[in-house]
PDB file of C-alpha atoms and ligand atoms in Angstrom:
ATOM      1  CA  UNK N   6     125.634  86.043 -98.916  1.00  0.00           C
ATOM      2  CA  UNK N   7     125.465  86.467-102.658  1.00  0.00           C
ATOM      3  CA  UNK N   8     122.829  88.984-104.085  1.00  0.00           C
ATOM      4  CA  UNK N   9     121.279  88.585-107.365  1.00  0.00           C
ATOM      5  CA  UNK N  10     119.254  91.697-108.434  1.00  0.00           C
ATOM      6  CA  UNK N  11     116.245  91.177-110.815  1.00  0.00           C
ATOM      7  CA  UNK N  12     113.686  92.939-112.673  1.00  0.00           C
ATOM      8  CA  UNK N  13     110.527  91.470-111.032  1.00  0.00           C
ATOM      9  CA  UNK N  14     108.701  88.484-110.027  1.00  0.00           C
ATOM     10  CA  UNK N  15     108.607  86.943-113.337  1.00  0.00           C
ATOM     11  CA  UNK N  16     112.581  86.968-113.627  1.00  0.00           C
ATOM     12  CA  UNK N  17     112.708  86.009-110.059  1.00  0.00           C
ATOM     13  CA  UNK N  18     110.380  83.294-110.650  1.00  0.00           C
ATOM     14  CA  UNK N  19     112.374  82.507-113.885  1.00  0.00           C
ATOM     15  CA  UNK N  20     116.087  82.812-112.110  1.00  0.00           C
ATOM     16  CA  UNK N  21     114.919  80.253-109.245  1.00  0.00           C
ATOM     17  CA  UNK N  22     113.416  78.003-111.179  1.00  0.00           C
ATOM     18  CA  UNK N  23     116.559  77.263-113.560  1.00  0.00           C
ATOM     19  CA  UNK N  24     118.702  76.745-110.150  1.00  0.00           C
ATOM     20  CA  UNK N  25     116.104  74.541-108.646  1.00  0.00           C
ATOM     21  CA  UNK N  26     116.130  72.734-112.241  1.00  0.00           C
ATOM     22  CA  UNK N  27     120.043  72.427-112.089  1.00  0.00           C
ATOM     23  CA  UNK N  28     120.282  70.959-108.735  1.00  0.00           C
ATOM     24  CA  UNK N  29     117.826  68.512-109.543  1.00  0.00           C
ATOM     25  CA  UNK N  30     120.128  67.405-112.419  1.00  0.00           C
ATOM     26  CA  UNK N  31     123.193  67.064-110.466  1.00  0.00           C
ATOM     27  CA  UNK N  32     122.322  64.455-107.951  1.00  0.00           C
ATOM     28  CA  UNK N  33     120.486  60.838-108.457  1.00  0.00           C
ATOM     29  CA  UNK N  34     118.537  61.776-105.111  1.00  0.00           C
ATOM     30  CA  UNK N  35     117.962  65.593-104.754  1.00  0.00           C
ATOM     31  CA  UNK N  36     116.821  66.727-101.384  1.00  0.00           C
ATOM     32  CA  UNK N  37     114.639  70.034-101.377  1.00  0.00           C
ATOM     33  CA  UNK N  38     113.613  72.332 -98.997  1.00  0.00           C
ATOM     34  CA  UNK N  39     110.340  73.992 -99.922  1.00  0.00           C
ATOM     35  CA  UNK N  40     108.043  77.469 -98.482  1.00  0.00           C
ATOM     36  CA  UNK N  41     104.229  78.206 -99.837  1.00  0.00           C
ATOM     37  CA  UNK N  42     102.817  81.634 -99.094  1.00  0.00           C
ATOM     38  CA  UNK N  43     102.877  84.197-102.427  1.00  0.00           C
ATOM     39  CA  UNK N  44     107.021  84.402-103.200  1.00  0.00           C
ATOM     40  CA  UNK N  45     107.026  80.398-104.564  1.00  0.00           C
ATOM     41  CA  UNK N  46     104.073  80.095-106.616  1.00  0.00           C
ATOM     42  CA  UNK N  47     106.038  81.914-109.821  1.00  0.00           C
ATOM     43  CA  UNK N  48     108.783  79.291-109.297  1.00  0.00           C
ATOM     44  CA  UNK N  49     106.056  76.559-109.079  1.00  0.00           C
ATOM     45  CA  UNK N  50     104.499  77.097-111.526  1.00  0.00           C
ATOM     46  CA  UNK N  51     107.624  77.301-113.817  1.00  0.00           C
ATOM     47  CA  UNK N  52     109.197  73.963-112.544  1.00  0.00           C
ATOM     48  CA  UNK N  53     105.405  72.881-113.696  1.00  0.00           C
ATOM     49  CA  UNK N  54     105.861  74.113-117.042  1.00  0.00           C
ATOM     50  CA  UNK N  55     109.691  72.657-117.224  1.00  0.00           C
ATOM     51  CA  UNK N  56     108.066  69.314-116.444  1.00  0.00           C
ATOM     52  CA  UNK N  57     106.089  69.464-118.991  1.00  0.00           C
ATOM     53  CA  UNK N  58     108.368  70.301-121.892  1.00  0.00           C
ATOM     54  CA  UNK N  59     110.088  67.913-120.677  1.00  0.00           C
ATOM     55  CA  UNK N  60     113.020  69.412-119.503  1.00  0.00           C
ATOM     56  CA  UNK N  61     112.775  67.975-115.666  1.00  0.00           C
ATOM     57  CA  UNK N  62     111.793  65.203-113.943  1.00  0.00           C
ATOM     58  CA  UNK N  63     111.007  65.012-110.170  1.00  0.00           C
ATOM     59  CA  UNK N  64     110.876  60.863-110.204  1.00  0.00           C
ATOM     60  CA  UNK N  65     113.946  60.643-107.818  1.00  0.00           C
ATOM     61  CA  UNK N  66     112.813  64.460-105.533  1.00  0.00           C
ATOM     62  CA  UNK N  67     112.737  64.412-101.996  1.00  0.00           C
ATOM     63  CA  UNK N  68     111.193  67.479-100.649  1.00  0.00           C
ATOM     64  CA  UNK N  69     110.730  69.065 -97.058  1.00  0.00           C
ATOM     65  CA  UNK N  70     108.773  72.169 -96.353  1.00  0.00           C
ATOM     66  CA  UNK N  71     109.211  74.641 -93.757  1.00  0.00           C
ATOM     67  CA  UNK N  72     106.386  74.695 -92.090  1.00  0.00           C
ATOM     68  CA  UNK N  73     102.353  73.863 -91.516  1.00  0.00           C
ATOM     69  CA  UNK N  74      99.417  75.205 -89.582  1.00  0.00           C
ATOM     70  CA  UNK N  75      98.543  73.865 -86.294  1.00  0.00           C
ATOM     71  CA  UNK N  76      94.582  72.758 -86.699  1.00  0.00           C
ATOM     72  CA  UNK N  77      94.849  72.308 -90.300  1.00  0.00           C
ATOM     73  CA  UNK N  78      94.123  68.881 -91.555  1.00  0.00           C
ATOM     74  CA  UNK N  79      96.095  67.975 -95.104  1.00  0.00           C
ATOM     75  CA  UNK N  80      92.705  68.455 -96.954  1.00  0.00           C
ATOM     76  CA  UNK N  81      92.161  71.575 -95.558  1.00  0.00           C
ATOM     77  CA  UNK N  82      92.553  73.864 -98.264  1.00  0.00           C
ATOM     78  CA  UNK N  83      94.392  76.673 -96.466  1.00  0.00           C
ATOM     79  CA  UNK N  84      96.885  74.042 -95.309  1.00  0.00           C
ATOM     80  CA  UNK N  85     100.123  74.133 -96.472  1.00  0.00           C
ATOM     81  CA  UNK N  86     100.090  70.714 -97.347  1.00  0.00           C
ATOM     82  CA  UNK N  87      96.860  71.366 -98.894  1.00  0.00           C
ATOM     83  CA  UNK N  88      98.838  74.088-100.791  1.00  0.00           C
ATOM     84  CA  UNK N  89     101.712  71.903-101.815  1.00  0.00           C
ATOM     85  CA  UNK N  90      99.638  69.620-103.600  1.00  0.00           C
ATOM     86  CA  UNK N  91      97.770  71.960-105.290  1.00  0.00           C
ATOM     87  CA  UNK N  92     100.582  74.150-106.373  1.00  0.00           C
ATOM     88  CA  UNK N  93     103.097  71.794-107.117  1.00  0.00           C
ATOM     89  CA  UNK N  94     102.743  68.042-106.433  1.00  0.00           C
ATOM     90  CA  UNK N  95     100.016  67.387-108.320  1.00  0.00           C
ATOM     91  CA  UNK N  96     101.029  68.471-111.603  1.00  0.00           C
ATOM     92  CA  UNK N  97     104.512  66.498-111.412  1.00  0.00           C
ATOM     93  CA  UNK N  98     106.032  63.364-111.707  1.00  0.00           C
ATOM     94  CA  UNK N  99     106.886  63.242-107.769  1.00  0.00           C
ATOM     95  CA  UNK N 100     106.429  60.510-105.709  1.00  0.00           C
ATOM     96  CA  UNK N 101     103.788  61.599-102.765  1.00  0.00           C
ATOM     97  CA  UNK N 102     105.781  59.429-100.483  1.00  0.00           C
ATOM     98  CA  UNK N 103     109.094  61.493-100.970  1.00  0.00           C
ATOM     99  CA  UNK N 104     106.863  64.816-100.284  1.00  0.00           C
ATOM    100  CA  UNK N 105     106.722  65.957 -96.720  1.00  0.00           C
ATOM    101  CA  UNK N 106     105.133  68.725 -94.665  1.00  0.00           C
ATOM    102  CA  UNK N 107     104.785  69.098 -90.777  1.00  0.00           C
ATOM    103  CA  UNK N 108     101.057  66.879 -89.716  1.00  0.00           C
ATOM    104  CA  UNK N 109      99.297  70.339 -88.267  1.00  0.00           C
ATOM    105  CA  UNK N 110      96.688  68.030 -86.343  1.00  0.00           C
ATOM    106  CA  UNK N 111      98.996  65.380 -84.777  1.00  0.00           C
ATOM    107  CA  UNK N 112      97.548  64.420 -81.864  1.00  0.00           C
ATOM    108  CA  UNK N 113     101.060  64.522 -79.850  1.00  0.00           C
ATOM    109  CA  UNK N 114     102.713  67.358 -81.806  1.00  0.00           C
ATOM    110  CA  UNK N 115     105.648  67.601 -79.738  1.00  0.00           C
ATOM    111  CA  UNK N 116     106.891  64.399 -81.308  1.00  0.00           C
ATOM    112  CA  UNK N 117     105.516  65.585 -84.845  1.00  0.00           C
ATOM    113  CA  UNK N 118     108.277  67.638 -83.914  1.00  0.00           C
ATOM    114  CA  UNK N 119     110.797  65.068 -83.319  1.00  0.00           C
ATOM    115  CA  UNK N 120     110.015  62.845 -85.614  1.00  0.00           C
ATOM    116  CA  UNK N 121     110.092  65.966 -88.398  1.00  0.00           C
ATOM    117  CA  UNK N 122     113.548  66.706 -87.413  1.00  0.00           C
ATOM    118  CA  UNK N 123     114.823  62.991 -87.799  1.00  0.00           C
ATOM    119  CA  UNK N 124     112.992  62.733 -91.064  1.00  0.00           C
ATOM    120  CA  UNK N 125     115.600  65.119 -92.107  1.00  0.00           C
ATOM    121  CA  UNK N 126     117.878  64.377 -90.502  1.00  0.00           C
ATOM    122  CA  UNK N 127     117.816  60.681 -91.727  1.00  0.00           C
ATOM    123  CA  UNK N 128     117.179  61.356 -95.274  1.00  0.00           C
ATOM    124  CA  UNK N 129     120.437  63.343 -95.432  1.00  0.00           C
ATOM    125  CA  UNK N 130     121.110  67.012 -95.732  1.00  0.00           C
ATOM    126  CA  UNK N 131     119.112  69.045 -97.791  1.00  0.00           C
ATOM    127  CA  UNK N 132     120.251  70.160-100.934  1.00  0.00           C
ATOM    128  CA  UNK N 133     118.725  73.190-101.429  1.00  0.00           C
ATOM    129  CA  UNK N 134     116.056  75.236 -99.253  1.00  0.00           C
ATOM    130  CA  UNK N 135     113.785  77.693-100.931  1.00  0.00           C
ATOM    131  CA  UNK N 136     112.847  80.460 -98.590  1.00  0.00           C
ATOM    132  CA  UNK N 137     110.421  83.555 -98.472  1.00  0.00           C
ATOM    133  CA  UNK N 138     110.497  86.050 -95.647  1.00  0.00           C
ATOM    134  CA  UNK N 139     108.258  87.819 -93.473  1.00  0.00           C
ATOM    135  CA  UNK N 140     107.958  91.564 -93.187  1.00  0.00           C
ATOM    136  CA  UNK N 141     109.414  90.948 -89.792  1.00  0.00           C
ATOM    137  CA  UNK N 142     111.972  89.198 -90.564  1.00  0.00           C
ATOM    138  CA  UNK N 143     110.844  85.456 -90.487  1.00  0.00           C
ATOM    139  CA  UNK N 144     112.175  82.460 -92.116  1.00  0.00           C
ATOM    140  CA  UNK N 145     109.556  79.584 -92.254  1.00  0.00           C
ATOM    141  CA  UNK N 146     107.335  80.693 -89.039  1.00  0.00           C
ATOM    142  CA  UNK N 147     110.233  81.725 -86.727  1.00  0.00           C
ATOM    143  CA  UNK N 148     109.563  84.936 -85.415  1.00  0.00           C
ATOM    144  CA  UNK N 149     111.443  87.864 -84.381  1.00  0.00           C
ATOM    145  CA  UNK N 150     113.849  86.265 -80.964  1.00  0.00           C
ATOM    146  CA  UNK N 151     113.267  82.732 -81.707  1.00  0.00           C
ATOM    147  CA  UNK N 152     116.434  81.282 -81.113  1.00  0.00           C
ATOM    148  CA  UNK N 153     119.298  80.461 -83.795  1.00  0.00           C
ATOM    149  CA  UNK N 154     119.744  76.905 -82.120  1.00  0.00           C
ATOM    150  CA  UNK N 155     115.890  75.971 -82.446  1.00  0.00           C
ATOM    151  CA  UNK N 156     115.144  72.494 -84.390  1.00  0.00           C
ATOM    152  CA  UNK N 157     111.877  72.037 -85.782  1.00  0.00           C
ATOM    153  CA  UNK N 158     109.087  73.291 -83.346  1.00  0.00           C
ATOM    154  CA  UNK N 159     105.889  74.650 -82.029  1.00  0.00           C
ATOM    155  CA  UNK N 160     105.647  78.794 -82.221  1.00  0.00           C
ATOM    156  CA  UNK N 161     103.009  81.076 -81.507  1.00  0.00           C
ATOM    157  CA  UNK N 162     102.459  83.356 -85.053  1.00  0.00           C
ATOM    158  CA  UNK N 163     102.903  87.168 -83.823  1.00  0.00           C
ATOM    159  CA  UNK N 164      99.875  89.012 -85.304  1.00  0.00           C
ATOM    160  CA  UNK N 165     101.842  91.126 -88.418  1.00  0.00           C
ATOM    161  CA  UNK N 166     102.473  87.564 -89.644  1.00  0.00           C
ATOM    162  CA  UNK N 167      98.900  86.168 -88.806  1.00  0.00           C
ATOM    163  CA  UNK N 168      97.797  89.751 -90.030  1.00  0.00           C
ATOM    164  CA  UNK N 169      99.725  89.629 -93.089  1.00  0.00           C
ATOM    165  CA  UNK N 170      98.324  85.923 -93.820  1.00  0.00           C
ATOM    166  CA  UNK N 171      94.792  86.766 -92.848  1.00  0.00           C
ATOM    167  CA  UNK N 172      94.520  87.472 -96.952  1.00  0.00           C
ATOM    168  CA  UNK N 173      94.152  83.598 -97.595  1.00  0.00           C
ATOM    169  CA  UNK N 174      91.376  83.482 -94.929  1.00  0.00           C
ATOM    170  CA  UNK N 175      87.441  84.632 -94.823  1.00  0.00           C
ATOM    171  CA  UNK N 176      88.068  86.331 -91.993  1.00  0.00           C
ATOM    172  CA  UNK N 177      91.381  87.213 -89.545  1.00  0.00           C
ATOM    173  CA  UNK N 178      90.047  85.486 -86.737  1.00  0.00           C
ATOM    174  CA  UNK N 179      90.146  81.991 -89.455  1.00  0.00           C
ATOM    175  CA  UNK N 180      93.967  82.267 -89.572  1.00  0.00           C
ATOM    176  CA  UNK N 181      95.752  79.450 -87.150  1.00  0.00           C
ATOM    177  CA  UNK N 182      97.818  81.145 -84.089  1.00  0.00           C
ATOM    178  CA  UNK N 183     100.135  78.119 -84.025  1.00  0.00           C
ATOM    179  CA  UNK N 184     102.457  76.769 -86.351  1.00  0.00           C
ATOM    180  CA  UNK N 185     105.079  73.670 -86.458  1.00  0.00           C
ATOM    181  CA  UNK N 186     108.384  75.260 -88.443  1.00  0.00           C
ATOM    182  CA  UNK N 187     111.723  73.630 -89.226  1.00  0.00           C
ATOM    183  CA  UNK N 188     113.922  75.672 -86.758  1.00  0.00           C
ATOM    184  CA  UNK N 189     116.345  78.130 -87.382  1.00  0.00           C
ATOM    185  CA  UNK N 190     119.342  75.402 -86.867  1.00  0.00           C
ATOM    186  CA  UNK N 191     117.287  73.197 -89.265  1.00  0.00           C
ATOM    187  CA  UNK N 192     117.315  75.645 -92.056  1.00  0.00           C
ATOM    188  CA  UNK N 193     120.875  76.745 -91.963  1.00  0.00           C
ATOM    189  CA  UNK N 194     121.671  72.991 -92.120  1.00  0.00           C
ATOM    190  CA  UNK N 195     120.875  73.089 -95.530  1.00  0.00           C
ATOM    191  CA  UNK N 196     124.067  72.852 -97.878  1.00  0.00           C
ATOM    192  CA  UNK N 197     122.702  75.670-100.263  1.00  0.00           C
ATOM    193  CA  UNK N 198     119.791  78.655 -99.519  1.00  0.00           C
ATOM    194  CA  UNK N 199     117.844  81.155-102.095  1.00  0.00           C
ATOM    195  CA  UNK N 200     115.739  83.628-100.556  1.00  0.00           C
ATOM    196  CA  UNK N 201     113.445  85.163-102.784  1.00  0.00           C
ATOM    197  CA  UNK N 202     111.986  88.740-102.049  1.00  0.00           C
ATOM    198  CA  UNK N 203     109.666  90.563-104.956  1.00  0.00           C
ATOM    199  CA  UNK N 204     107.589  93.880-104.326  1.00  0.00           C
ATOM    200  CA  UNK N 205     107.594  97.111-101.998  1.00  0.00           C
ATOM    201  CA  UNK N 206     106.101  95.465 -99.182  1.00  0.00           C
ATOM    202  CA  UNK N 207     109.543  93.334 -98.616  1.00  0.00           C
ATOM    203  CA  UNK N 208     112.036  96.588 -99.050  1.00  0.00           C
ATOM    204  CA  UNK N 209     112.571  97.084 -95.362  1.00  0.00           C
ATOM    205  CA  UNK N 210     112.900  93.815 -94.551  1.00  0.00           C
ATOM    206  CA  UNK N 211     115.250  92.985 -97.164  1.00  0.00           C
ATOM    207  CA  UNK N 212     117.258  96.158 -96.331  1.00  0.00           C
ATOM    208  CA  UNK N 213     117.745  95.017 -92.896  1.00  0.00           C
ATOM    209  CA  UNK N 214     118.621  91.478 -93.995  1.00  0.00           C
ATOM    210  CA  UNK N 215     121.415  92.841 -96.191  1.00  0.00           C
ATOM    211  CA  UNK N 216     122.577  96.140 -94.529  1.00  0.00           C
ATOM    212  CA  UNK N 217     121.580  95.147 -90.910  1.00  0.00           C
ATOM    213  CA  UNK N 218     122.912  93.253 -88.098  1.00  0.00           C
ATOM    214  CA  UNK N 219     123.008  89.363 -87.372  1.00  0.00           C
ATOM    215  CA  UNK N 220     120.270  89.491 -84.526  1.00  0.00           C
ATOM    216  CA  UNK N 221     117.720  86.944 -83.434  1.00  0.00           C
ATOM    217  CA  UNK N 222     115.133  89.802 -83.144  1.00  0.00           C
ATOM    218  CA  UNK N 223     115.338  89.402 -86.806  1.00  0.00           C
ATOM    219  CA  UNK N 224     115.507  85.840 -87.903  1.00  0.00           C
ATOM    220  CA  UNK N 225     116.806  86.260 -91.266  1.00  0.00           C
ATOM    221  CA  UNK N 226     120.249  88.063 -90.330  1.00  0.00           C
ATOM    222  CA  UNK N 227     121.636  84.452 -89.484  1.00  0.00           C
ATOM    223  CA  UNK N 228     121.618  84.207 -93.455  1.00  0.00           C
ATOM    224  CA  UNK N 229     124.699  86.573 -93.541  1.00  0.00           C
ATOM    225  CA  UNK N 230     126.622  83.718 -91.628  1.00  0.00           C
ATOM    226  CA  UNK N 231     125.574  80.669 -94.333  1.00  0.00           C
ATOM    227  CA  UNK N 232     128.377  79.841 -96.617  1.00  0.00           C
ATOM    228  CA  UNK N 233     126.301  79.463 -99.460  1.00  0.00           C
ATOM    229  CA  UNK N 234     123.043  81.585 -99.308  1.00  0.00           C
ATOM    230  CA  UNK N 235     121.866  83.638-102.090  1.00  0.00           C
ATOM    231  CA  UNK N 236     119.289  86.546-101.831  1.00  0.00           C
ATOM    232  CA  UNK N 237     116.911  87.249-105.316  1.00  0.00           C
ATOM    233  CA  UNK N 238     115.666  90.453-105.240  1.00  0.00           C
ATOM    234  CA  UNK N 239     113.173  92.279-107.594  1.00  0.00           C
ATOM    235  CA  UNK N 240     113.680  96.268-108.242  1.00  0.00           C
ATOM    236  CA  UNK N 241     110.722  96.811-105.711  1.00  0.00           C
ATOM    237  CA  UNK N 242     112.120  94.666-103.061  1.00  0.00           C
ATOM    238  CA  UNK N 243     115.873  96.134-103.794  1.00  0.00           C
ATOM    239  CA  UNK N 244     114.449  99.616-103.325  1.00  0.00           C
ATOM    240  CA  UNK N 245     115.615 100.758-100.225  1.00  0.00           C
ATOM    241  CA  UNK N 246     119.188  99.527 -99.974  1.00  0.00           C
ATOM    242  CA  UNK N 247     122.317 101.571 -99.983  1.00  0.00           C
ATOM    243  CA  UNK N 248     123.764 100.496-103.272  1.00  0.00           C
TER     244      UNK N 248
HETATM  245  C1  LIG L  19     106.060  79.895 -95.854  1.00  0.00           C
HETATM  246  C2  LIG L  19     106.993  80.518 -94.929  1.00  0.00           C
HETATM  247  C3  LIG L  19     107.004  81.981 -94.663  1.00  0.00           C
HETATM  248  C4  LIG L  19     106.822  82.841 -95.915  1.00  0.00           C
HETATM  249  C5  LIG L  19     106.769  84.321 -95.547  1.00  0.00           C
HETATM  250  C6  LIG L  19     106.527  85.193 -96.768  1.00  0.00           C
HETATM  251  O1  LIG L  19     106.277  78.494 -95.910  1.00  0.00           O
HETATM  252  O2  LIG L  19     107.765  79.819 -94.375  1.00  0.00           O
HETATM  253  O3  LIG L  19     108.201  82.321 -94.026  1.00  0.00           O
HETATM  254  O4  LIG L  19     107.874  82.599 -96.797  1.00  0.00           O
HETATM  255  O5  LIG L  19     105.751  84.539 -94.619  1.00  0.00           O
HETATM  256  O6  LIG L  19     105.249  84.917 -97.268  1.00  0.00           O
HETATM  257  P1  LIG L  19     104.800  85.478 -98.701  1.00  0.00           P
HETATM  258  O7  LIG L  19     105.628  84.771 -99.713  1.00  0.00           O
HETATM  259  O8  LIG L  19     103.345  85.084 -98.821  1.00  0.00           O
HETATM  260  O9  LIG L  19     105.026  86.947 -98.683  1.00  0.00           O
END
């Protein structure tokens, strides 16, 4: 694991954005792996502002994202789809078609599993998968002792995480209990992974994904084993580790 130590969100923001710019460049058909929650925006909104200088084009993108409520329709706007569009999509030169995100109200979602998974797996490997993490350890919505082998799937949210994203919602009891997430497997698939981290409230966590051990009680750890998986850390986030 390689670990790049910023200032703050900003450079964070900044420092993603130029990789996510390069990789872009280097391939005719760039596959990317995408999160939403608060870590990405920064990033988004700088690939936004590299499109419009011109400086980037996302004509020939492919993107997957980790994960999607269960109950949420795509207009909903506390979807993650919902999210995507508004955050992202919209303001670039993507084809909607070569954006996808779990369907949270499939009516069979067991095969909105499958049929997720083969997406990927038939548009090739992806390039490079953008991550965020819980304060529990997460990676897309797989909780603490979800399995390293899972594939894309159906979990039950554990109540820091529903807790945590309760602050997008009127009220707690608003926030979905279910999720569809790329699995573990799914993730680590990918040929190249950044985790971002910024602020206090990530310093544990990120001191257990660096200094701790590879465990499925905490989800991240499996990072340590990916050949090519960098961690971006702000000062606030970096806080609590040994050197
Ligand atoms: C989001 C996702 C989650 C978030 C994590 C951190 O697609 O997969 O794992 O990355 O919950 O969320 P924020 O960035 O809001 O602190």
């Amino acid at each position: 694991m390689n670990i790049v130590k910023v200032k703050d969100y900003q450079e964070m923001s900044a420092w993603a954005s130029k990789q996510v710019i390069d990789k872009i460049k280097s391939s005719d058909q760039p596959v990317l792996g995408l999160a939403t929650g608060s870590t990405p925006e920064g990033l988004y909104q700088d690939l936004i502002e590299a499109y419009k200088n011109h400086q980037v084009s996302f004509k020939n993108v492919t993107t997957f994202n980790l994960d999607e409520y269960v109950g949420l329709a795509a207009d909903d706007p506390n979807s993650y789809n919902y999210f995507m569009n508004d955050k992202l999509f919209n303001h670039v030169d993507i084809d909607p078609s070569h954006t996808h995100l779990p369907n949270g109200v499939a009516t069979d979602l067991e095969q909105e599993c499958k049929d997720y998974e083969a997406l990927i797996k038939n548009t090739g490997q992806i390039d490079l998968q953008i991550l965020g993490i819980g304060i529990n350890g997460h990676i897309g919505f797989n909780e603490p002792g979800s399995s390293f082998s899972d594939r894309t799937q159906i979990v039950k949210l554990v109540d820091s995480t529903i807790e945590a994203n309760s602050r997008f919602f009127a009220h707690k009891e608003d926030v979905p209990t279910h999720a569809v997430t790329m699995g573990i497997k799914t993730i680590m698939e990918s040929k190249e992974i950044i985790l971002l981290a910024s602020g206090e409230s990530k310093a544990k966590a990120i001191k257990q994904l660096i200094e701790g051990e590879v465990t499925e009680d905490f989800p991240a750890s499996i990072l340590q084993q990916h050949p090519n998986a960098t961690i971006v850390i702000d000062n606030a986030a970096a806080s609590l580790l040994n050197a």
